[in-house]
mmCIF file of C-alpha atoms in Angstrom:
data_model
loop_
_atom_site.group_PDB
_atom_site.id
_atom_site.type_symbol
_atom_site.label_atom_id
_atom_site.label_comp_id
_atom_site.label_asym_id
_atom_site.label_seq_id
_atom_site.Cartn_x
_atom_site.Cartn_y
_atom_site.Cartn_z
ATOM 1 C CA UNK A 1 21.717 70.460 21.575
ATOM 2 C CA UNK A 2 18.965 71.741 19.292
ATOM 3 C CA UNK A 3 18.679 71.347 15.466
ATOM 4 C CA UNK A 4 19.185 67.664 14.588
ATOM 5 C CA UNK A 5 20.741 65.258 17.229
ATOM 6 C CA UNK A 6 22.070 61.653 16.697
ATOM 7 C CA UNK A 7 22.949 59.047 19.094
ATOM 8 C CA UNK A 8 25.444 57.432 19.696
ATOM 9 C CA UNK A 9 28.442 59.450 18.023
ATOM 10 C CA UNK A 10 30.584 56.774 17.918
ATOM 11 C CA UNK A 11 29.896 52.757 17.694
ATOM 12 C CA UNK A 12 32.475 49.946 17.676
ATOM 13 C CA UNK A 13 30.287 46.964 16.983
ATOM 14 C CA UNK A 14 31.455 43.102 15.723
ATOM 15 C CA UNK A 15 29.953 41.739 12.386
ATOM 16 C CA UNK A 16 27.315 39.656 14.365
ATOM 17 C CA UNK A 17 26.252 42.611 16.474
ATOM 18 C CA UNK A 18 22.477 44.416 16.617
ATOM 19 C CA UNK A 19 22.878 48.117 16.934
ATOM 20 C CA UNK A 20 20.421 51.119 16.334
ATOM 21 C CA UNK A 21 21.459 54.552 15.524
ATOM 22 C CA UNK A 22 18.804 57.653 16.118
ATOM 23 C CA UNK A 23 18.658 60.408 14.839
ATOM 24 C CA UNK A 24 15.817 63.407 16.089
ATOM 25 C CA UNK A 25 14.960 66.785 15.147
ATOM 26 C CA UNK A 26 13.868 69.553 16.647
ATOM 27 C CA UNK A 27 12.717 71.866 14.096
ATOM 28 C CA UNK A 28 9.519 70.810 12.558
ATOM 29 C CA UNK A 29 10.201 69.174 9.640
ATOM 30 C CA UNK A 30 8.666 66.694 7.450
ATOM 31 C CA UNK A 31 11.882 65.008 5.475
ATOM 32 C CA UNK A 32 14.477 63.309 7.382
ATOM 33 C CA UNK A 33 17.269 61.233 5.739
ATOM 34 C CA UNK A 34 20.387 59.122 6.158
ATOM 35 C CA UNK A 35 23.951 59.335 4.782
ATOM 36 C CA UNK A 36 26.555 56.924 4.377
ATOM 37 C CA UNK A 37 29.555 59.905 4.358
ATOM 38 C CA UNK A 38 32.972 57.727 3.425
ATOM 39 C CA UNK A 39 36.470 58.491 2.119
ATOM 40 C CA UNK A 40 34.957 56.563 -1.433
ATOM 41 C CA UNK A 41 31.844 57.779 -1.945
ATOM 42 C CA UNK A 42 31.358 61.580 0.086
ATOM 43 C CA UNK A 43 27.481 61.966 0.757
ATOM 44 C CA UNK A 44 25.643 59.107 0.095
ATOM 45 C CA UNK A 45 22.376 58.904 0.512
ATOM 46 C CA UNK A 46 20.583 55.591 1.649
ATOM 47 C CA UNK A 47 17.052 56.498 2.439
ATOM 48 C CA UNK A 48 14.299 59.454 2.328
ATOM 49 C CA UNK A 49 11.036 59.845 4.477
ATOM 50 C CA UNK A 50 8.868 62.201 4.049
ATOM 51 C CA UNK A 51 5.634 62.574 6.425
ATOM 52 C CA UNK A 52 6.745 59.126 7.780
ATOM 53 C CA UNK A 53 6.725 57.390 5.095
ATOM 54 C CA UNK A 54 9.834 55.784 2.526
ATOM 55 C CA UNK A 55 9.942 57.699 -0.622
ATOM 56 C CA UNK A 56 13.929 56.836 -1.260
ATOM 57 C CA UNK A 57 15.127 53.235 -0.951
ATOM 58 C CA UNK A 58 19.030 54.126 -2.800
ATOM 59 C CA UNK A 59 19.676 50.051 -3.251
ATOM 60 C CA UNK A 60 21.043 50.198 0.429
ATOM 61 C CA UNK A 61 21.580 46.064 1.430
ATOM 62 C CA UNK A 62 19.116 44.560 3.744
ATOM 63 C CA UNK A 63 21.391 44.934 6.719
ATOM 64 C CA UNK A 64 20.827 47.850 6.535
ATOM 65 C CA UNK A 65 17.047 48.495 7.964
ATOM 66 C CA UNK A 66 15.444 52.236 8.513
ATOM 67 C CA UNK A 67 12.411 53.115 10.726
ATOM 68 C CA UNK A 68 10.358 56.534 10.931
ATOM 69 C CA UNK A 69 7.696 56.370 13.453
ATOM 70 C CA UNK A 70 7.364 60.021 13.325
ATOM 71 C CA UNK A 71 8.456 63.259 11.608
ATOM 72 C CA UNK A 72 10.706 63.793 14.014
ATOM 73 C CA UNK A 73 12.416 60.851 14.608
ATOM 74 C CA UNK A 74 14.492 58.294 12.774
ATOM 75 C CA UNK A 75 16.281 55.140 13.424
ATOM 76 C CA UNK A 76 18.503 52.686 11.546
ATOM 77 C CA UNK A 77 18.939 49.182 12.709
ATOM 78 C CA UNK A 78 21.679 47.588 11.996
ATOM 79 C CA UNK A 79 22.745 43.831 11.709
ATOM 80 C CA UNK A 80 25.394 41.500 10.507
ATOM 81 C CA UNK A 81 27.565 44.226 8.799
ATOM 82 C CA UNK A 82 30.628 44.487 6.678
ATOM 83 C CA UNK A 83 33.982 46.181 7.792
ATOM 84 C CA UNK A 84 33.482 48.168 4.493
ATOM 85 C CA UNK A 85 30.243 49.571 6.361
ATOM 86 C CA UNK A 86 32.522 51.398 8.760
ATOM 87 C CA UNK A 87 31.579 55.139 7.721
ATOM 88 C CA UNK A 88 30.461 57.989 9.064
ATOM 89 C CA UNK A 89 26.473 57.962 9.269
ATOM 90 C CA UNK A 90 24.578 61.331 8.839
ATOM 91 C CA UNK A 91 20.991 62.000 9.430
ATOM 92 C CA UNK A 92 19.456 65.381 8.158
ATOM 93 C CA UNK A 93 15.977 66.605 7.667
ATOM 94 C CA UNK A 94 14.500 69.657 5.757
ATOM 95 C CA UNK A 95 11.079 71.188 5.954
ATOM 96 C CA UNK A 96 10.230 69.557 2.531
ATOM 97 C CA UNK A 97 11.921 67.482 -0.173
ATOM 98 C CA UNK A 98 14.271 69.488 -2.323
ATOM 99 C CA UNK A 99 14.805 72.039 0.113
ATOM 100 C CA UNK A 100 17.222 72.779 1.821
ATOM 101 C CA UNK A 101 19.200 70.172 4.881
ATOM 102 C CA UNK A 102 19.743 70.624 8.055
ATOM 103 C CA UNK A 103 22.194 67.866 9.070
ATOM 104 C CA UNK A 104 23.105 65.944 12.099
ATOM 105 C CA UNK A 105 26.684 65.722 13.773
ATOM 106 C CA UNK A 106 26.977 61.793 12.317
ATOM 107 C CA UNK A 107 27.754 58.502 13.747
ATOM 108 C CA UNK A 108 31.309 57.228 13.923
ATOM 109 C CA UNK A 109 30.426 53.778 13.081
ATOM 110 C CA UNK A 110 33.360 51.109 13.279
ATOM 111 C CA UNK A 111 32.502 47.299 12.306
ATOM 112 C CA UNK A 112 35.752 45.326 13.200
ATOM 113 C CA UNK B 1 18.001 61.735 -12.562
ATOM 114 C CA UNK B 2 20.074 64.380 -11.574
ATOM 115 C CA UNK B 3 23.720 64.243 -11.882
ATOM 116 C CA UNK B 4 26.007 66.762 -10.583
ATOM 117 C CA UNK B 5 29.794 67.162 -11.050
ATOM 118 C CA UNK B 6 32.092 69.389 -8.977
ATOM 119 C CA UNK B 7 35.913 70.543 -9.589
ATOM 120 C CA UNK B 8 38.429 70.867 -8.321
ATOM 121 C CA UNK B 9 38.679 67.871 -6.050
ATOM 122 C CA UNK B 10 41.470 69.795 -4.272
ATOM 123 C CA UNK B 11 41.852 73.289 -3.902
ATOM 124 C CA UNK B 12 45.339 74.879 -2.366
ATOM 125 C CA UNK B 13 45.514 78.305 -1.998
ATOM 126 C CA UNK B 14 47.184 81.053 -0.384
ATOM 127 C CA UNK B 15 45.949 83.131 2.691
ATOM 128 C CA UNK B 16 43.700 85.948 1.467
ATOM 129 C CA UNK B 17 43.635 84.906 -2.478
ATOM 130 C CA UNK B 18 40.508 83.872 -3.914
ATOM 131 C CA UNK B 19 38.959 80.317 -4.446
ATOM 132 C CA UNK B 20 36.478 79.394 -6.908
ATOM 133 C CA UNK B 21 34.386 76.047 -6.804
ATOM 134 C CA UNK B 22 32.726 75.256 -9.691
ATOM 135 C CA UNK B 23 29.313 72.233 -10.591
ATOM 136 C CA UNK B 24 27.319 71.304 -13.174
ATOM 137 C CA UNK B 25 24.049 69.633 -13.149
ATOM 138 C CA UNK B 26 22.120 68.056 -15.839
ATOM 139 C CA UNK B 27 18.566 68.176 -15.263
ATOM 140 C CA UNK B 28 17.327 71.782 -16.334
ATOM 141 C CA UNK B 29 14.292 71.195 -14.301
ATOM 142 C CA UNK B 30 16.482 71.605 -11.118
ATOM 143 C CA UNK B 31 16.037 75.125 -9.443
ATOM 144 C CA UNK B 32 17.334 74.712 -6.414
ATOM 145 C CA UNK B 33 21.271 75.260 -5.754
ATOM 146 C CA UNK B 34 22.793 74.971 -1.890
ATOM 147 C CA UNK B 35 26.666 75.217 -1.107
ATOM 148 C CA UNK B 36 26.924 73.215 2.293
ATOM 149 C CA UNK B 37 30.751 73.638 4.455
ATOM 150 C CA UNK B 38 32.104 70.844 6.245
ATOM 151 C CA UNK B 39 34.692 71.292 8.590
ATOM 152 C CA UNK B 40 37.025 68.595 9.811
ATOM 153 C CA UNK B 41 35.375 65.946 12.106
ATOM 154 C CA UNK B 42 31.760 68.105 12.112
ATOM 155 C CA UNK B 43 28.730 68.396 9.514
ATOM 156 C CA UNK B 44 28.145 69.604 6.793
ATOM 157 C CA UNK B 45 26.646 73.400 6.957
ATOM 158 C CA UNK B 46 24.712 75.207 4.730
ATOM 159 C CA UNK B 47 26.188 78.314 4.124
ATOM 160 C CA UNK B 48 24.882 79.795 0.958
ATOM 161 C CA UNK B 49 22.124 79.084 -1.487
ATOM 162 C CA UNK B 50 20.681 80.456 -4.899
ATOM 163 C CA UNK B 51 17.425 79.830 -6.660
ATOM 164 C CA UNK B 52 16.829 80.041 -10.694
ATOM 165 C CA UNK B 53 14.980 83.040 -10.307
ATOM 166 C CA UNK B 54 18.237 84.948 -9.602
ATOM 167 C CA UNK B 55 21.940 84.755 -11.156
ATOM 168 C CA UNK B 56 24.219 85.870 -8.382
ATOM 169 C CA UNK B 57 23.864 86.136 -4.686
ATOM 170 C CA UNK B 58 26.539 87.697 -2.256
ATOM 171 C CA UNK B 59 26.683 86.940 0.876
ATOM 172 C CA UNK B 60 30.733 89.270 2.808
ATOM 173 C CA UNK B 61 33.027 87.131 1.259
ATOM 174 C CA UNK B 62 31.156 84.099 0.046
ATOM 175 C CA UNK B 63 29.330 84.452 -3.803
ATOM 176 C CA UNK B 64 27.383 82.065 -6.067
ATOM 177 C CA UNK B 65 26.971 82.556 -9.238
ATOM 178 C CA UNK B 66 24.030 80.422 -11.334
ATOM 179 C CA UNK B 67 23.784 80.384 -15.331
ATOM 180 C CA UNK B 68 21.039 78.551 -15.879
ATOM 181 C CA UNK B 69 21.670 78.170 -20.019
ATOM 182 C CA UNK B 70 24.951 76.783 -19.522
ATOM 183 C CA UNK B 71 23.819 74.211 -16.491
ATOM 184 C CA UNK B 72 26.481 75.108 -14.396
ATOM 185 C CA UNK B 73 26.973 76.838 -10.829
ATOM 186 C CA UNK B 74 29.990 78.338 -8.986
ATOM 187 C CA UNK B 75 31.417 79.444 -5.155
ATOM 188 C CA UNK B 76 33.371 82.348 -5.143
ATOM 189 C CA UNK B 77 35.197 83.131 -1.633
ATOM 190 C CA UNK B 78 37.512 86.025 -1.646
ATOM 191 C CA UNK B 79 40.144 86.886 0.663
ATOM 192 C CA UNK B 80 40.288 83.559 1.919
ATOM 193 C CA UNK B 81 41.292 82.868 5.688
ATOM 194 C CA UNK B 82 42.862 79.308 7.144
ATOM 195 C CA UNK B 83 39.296 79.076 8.632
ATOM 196 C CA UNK B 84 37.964 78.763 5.230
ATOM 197 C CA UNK B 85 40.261 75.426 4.902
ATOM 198 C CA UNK B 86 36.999 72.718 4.259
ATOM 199 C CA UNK B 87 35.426 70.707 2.274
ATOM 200 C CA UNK B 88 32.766 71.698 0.118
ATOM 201 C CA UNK B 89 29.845 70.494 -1.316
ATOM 202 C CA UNK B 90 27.398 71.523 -4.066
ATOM 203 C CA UNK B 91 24.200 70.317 -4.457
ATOM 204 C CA UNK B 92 21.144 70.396 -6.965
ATOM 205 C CA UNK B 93 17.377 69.641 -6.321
ATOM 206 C CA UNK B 94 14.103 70.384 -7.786
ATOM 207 C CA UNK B 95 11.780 71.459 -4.880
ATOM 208 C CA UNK B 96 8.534 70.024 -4.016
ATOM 209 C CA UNK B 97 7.262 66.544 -4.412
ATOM 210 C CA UNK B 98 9.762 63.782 -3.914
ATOM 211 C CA UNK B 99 12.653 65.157 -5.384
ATOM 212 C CA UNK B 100 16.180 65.282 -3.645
ATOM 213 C CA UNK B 101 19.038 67.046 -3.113
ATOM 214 C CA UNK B 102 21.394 65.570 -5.334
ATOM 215 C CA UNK B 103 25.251 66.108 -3.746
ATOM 216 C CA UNK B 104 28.545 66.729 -5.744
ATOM 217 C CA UNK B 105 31.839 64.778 -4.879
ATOM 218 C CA UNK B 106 32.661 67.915 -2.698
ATOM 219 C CA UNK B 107 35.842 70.001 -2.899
ATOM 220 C CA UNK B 108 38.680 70.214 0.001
ATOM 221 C CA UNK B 109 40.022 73.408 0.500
ATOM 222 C CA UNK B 110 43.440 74.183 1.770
ATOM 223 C CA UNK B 111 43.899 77.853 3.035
ATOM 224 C CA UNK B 112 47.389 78.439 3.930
ATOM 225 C CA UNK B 113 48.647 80.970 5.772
#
């Protein structure tokens, strides 16, 4: 798959579980970013990085815990979350802020 | 910041009428308008943009229309298939520095046949 792939699709974790999701992209960009899409709240955006480096923190809890150690990749790491965390978890990037998003096909993510 | 708005939050229409989606924004500095499709259970793709330099932009049967004065933005699809049937999602930015797109609520679109 080319564009912007994210790994795993789905996740069923526990509230005391440790789980990453990644997201990469293939297409040279230098802004990558992560969603929280939910029935509540449609496209929310948690975090921005741009050249590797946070420019967006949105108030996302500390549970919540994002890592760019290059343009093209992303993680988030995840840890001790809330059944109202269960969402769908995009990733996109775009060649520069502002412009426009290329997005990833999401995480399922389920916290029982 | 930014804030953008979008209506309807539902849209039902009939095979082959039109639909119109319409946002507002309310940072006049923003010049940079994308109208991203998501179908059921996949991402959200772009499929049409505008920039302030330009009004209206057509694109078969998908249109955006931009008045800048007024702060406001619309989709126009005409003769509307069940394919169409969405949700949709406006979005406002200023380009460069460390600006961001900032997304409306989105609209679902029901295309019956």
């Amino acid at each position: 798959e080319t564009g912007v792939t994210q790994t795993p699709r789905h996740l069923v974790m526990g509230m005391t579980n440790k789980k990453s999701l990644k997201c990469e992209q293939h297409l040279g960009h230098n802004a990558m970013y992560w969603y929280k899409q939910s029935a509540k709240k449609p496209l929310e955006l948690m975090f921005v990085y741009n050249f590797k480096e946070q420019t967006e923190n949105n108030s996302v809890p500390s549970r919540f815990s994002p890592e760019c150690p290059n343009s093209s990749h992303l993680f988030l790491h995840l840890h001790t979350l809330q059944p109202e965390d269960s969402a769908l978890y995009l990733c996109a990037s775009s060649q520069a802020q502002g412009r426009e998003q290329f997005f990833g096909p999401g995480t399922r993510l389920t916290v029982l | 910041g930014e804030n953008v708005e979008q209506h309807p939050s539902t849209l039902s229409v009939q095979e082959g009428d039109s639909a119109v989606i319409k946002c507002t924004y309310s940072d006049s500095a923003s010049n940079y308008f994308p109208w991203y499709k998501q179908e059921l259970g996949k991402r959200p793709q772009l499929i049409i943009d505008i920039r302030s330099n330009v009004g209206e932009k057509k694109d078969q049967r998908i249109a955006v229309t931009l008045n800048k004065t007024a702060k406001h933005f619309s989709l126009h699809i005409t003769e509307t298939q069940p394919e169409d049937s969405a949700v949709y999602f406006c979005a406002a930015s200023i380009t460069g520095g460390y600006n961001k797109l900032i997304f409306g609520a989105g609209t679902r679109l029901a295309v019956h046949p």
